[in-house]
CSV table of C-alpha atoms in Angstrom, one decimal:
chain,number,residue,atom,x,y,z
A,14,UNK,CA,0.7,-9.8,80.2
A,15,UNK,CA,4.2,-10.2,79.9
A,16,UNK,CA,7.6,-8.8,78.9
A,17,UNK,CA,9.8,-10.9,76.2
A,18,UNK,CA,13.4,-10.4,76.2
A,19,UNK,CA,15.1,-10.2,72.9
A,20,UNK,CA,18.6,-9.8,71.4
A,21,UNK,CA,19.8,-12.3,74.0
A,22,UNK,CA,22.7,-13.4,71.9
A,23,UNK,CA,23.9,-9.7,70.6
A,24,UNK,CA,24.3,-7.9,73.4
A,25,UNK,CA,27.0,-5.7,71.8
A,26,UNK,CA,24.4,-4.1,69.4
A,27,UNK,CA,22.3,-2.7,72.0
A,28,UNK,CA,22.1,-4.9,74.6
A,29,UNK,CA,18.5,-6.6,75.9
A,30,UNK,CA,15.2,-5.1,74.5
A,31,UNK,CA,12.1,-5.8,76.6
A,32,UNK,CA,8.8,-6.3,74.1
A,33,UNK,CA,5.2,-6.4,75.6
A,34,UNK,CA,3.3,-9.4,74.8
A,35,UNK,CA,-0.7,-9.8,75.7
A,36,UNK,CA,-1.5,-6.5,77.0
A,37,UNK,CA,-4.9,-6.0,78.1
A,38,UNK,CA,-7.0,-3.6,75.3
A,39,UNK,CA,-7.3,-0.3,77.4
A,40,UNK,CA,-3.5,-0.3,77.9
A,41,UNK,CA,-2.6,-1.3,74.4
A,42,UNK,CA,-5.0,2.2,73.0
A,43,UNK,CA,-3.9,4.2,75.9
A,44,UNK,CA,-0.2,3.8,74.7
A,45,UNK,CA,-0.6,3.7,70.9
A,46,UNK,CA,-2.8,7.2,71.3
A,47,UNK,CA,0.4,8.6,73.8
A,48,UNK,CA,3.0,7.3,71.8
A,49,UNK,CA,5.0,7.2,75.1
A,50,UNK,CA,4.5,6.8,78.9
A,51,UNK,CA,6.7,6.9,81.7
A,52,UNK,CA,7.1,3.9,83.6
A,53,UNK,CA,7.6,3.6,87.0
A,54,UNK,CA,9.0,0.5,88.4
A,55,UNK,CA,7.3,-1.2,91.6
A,56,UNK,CA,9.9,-2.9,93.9
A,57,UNK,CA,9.5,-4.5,97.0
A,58,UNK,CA,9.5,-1.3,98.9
A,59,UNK,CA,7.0,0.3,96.5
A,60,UNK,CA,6.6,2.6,93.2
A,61,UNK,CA,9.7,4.4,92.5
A,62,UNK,CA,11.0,6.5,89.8
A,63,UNK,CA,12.5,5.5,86.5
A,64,UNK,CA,14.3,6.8,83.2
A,65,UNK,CA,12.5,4.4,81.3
A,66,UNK,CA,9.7,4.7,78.9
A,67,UNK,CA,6.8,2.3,77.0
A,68,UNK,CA,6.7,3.0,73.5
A,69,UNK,CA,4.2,2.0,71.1
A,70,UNK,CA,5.1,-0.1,68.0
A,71,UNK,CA,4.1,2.6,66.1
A,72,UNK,CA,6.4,5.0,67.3
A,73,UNK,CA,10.4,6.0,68.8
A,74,UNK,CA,11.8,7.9,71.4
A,75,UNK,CA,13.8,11.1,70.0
A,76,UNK,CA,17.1,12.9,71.8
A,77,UNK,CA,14.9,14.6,74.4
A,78,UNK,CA,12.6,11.4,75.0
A,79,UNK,CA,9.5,12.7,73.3
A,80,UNK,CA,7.4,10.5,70.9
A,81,UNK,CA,8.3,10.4,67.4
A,82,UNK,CA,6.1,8.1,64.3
A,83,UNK,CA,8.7,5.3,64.1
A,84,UNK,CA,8.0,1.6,62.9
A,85,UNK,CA,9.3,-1.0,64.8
A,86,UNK,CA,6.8,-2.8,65.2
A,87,UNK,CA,6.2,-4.0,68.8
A,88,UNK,CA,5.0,-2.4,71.9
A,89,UNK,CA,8.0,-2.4,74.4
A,90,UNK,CA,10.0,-0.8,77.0
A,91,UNK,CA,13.0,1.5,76.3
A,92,UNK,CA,15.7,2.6,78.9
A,93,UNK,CA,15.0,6.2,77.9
A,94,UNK,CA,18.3,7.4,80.2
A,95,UNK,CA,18.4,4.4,82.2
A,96,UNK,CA,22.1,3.0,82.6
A,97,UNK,CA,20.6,-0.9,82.0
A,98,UNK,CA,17.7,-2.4,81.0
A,99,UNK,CA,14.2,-3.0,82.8
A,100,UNK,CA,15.2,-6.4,83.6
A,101,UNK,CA,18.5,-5.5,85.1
A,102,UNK,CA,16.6,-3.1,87.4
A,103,UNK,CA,13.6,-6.1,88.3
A,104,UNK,CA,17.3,-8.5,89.0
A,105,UNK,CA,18.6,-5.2,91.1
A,106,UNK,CA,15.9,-4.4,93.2
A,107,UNK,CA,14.7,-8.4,93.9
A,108,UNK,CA,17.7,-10.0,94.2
A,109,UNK,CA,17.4,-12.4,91.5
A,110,UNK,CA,19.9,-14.6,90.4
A,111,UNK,CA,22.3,-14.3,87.4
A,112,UNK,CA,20.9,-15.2,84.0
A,113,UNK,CA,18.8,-13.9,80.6
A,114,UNK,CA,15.5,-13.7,81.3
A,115,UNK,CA,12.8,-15.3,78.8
A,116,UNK,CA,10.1,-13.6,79.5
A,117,UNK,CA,8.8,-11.5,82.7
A,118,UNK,CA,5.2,-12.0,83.8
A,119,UNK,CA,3.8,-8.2,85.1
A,120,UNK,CA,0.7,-6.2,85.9
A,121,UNK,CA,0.4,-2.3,85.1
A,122,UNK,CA,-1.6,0.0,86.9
A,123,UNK,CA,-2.3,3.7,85.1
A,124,UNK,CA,-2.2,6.3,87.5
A,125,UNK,CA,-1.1,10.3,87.0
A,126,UNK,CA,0.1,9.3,83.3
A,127,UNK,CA,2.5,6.5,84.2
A,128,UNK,CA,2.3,3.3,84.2
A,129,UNK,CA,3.3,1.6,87.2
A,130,UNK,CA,4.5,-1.7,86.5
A,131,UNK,CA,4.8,-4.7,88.7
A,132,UNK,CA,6.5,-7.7,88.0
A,133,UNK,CA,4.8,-10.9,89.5
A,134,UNK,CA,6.8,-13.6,87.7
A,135,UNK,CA,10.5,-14.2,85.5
A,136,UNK,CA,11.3,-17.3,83.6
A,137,UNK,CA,15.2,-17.5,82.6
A,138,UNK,CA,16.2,-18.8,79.0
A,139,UNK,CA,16.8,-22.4,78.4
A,140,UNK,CA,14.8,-23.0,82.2
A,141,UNK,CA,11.5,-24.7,82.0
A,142,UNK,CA,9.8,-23.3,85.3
A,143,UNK,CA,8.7,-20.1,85.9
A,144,UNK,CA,9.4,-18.2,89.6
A,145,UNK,CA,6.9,-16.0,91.0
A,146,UNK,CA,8.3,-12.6,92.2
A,147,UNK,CA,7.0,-11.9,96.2
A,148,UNK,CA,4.3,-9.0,96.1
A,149,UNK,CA,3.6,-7.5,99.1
A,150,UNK,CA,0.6,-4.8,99.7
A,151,UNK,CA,1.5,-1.7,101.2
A,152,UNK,CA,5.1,-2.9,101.9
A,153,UNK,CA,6.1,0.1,104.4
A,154,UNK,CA,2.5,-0.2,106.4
A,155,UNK,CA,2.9,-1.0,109.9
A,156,UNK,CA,-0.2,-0.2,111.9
A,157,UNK,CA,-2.9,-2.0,114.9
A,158,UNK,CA,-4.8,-2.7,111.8
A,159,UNK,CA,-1.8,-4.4,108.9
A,160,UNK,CA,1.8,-5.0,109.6
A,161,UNK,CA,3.7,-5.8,106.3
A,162,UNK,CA,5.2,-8.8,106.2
A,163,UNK,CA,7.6,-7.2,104.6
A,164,UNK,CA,7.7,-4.8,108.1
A,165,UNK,CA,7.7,-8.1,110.4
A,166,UNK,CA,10.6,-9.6,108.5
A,167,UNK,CA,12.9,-6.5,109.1
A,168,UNK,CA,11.8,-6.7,112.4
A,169,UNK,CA,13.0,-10.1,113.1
A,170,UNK,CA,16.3,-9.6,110.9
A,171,UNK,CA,17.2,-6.6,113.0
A,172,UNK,CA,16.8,-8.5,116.2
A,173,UNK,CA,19.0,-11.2,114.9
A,174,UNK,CA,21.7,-9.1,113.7
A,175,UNK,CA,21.8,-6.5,116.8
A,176,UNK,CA,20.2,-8.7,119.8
A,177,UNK,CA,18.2,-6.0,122.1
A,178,UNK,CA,18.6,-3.1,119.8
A,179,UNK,CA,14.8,-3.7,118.7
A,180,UNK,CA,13.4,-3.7,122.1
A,181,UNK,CA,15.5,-0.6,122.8
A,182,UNK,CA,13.8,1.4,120.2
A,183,UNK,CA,10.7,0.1,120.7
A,184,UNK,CA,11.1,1.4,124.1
A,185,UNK,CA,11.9,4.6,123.0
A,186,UNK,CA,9.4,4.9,120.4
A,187,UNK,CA,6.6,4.4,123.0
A,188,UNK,CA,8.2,7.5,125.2
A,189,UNK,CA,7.3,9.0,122.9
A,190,UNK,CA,3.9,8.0,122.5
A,191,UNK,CA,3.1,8.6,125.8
A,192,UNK,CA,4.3,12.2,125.5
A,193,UNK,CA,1.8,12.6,122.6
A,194,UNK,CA,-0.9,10.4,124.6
A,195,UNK,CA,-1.0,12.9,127.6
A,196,UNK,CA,-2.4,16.5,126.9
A,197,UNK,CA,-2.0,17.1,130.6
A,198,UNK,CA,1.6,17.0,130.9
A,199,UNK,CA,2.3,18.0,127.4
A,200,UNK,CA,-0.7,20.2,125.9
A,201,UNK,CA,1.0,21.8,123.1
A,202,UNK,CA,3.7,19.3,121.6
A,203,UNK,CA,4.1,19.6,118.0
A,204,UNK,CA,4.2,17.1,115.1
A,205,UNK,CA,7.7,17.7,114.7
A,206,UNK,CA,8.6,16.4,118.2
A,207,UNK,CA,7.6,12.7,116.1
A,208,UNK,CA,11.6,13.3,114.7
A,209,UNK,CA,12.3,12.4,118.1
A,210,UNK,CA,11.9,8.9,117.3
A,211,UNK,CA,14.5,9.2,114.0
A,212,UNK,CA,17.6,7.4,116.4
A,213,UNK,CA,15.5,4.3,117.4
A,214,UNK,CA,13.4,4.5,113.8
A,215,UNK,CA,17.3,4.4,112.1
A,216,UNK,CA,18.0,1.3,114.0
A,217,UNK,CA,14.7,-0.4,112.8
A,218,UNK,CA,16.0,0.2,108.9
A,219,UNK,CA,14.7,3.9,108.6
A,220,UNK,CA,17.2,7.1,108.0
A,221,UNK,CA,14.8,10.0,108.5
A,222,UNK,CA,15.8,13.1,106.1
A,223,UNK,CA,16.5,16.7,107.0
A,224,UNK,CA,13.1,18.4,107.9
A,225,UNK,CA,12.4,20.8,105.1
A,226,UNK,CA,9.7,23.6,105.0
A,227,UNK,CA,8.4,22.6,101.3
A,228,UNK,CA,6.4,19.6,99.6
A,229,UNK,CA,7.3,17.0,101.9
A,230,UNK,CA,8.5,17.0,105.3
A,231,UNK,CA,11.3,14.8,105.1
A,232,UNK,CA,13.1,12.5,102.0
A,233,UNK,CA,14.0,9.5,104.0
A,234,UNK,CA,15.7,6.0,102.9
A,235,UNK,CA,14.5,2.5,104.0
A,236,UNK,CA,17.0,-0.1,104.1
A,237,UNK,CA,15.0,-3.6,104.7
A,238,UNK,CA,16.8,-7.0,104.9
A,239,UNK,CA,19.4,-7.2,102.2
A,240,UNK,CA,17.5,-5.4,99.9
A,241,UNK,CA,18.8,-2.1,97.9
A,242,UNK,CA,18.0,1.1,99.7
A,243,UNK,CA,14.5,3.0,99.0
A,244,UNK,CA,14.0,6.7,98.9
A,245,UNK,CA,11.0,7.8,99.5
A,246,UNK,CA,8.7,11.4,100.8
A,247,UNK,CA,8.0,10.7,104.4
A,248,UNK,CA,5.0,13.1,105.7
A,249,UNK,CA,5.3,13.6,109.4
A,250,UNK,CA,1.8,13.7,111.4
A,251,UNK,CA,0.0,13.3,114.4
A,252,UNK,CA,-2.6,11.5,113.2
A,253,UNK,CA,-2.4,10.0,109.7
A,254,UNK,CA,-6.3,11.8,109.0
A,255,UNK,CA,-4.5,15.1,108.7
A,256,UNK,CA,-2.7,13.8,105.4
A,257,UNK,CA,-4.7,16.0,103.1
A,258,UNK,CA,-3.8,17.9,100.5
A,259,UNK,CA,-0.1,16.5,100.4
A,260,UNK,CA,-1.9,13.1,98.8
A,261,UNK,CA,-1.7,15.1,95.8
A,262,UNK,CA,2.0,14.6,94.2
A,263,UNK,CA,4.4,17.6,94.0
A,264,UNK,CA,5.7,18.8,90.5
A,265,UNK,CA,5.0,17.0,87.3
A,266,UNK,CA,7.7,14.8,87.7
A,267,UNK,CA,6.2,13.2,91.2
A,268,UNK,CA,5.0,10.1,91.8
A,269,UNK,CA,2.0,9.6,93.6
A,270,UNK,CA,4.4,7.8,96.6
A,271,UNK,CA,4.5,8.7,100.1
A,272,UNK,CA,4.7,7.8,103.8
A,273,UNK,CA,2.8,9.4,106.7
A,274,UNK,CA,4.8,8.7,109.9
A,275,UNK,CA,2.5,9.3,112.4
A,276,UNK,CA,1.3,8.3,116.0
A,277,UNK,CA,-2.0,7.2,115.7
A,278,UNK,CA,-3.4,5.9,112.2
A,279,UNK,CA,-6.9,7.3,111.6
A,280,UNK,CA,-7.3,7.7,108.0
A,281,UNK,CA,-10.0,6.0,106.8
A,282,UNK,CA,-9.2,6.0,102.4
A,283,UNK,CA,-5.8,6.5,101.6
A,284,UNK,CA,-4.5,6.3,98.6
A,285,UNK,CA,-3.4,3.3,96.9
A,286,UNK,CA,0.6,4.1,97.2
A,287,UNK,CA,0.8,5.9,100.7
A,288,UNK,CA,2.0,3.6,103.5
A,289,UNK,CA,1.9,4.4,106.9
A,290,UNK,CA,4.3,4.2,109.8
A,291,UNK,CA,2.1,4.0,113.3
A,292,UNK,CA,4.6,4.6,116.6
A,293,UNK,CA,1.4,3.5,118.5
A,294,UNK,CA,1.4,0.4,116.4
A,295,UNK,CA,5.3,-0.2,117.0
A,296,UNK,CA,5.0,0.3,120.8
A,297,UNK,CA,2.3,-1.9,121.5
A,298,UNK,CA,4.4,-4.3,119.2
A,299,UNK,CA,7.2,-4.3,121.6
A,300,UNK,CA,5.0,-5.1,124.2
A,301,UNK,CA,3.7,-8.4,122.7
């Protein structure tokens, strides 16, 4: 499936519209029998939030972005109150180059009402090859078990950019392991003593949020490469098992998007967009 873009040439009328073209059946009845669906956009961090909407050809999006019978006569993407258009946001967020897009290649995954929509490929008008877009599972997981390439590439770019300042904080992140290894010399730390590791987490591309005492434990911004900043829920454990009922989103208006930062990973089935940070992992990194 694939978006087309149209109105290349009258931009002053309204600027780019995005159209769907090939979508699989189930998506095609699930959106004609909502009228509507919120779509979130999947960048190279992850799923994140968006003012824009799919809209069936069958209907329109009134003042307070509910669905209305209209007739225009294609399945598509509006901006809903988005200050540009979906492909602006895909150039944004992946760093493509300048130029109208043709047509974007994507996948959408329902989940919680929305369609989360990744785009896997862009051709540019009056260009004969396609260009795939990188896709990356579980882009903010570093763990024994999966380290992102994503993660691995940050690491390497911070170590370039500040030489030593990696190994410092992985230094300092396995202090603090060790604390939270040894019940003998400290029985009763607390999660919250993982905040400790915000200073060398912040030099590593991670700004850990104020800790607050509902829904999530910190809103936190990742800053990877040269890549736009992310903001994201971070859930702060001791061991990523304990990550229960907050795999649930909060408030309507949630996405189902989250990251446990924990010391030791030991969830067996997380959900399909929760990432997790292991300081075990990152320590026994440093040491490689």
């Amino acid at each position: 499936m694939h978006l087309q873009q149209t109105k290349r040439a009258s931009r002053v009328s309204g600027g780019p519209q995005y159209y769907f073209h090939d979508l699989p059946e189930s998506i095609k009845l699930y959106l004609r029998q909502k009228g509507t669906v919120p779509v979130a956009l999947i960048t190279p961090y992850g799923a994140t939030k968006s003012d824009y909407f799919a809209v069936s050809a069958y209907h329109k999006l009134d003042s307070e972005m509910q669905a209305t019978e209209g007739k225009v006569g294609h399945d598509r993407i509006q901006q809903g109150r988005a200050s540009k258009s979906i492909g602006e946001s895909i150039r944004y967020w992946y760093k493509l180059p300048p130029g109208d897009f043709e047509r974007i290649d994507i996948d959408i995954e329902i989940k919680d009402d929305v369609f989360y929509l990744t785009p896997l490929a862009y051709k540019y008008a009056y260009k004969r090859k396609r260009s795939p877009v990188p896709r990356v599972h579980h882009p903010l997981t570093f763990t024994q078990a999966y380290q992102s390439p994503f993660w691995v590439q940050q690491i390497e770019y911070s170590d370039k950019k500040f030489p030593g300042i990696v190994q410092w904080s992985l230094e300092e992140i396995c202090r603090i392991v060790k604390d939270h290894r040894s019940k003998a010399t400290s029985p009763h730390v607390h999660e919250n003593d993982i905040l400790r590791a915000s200073g060398p987490l912040n030099h590593l591309g991670i700004k850990l949020g104020p800790l607050v005492g509902k829904g999530y434990d910190c809103y936190s911004e990742f800053l990877f490469l040269d890549y736009p900043s992310y903001l994201v829920p971070v859930e702060l454990k001791k061991r990523s098992s304990g990550f229960k009922y907050q795999q649930k989103k909060y408030g309507k208006t949630e996405l189902s998007r989250a990251v446990i930062l924990c010391v030791r990973h030991d969830h067996v089935n997380l959900p399909g967009h929760i990432d997790v940070i292991e300081l075990e992992a990152l320590c026994k990194h440093g040491k490689l």
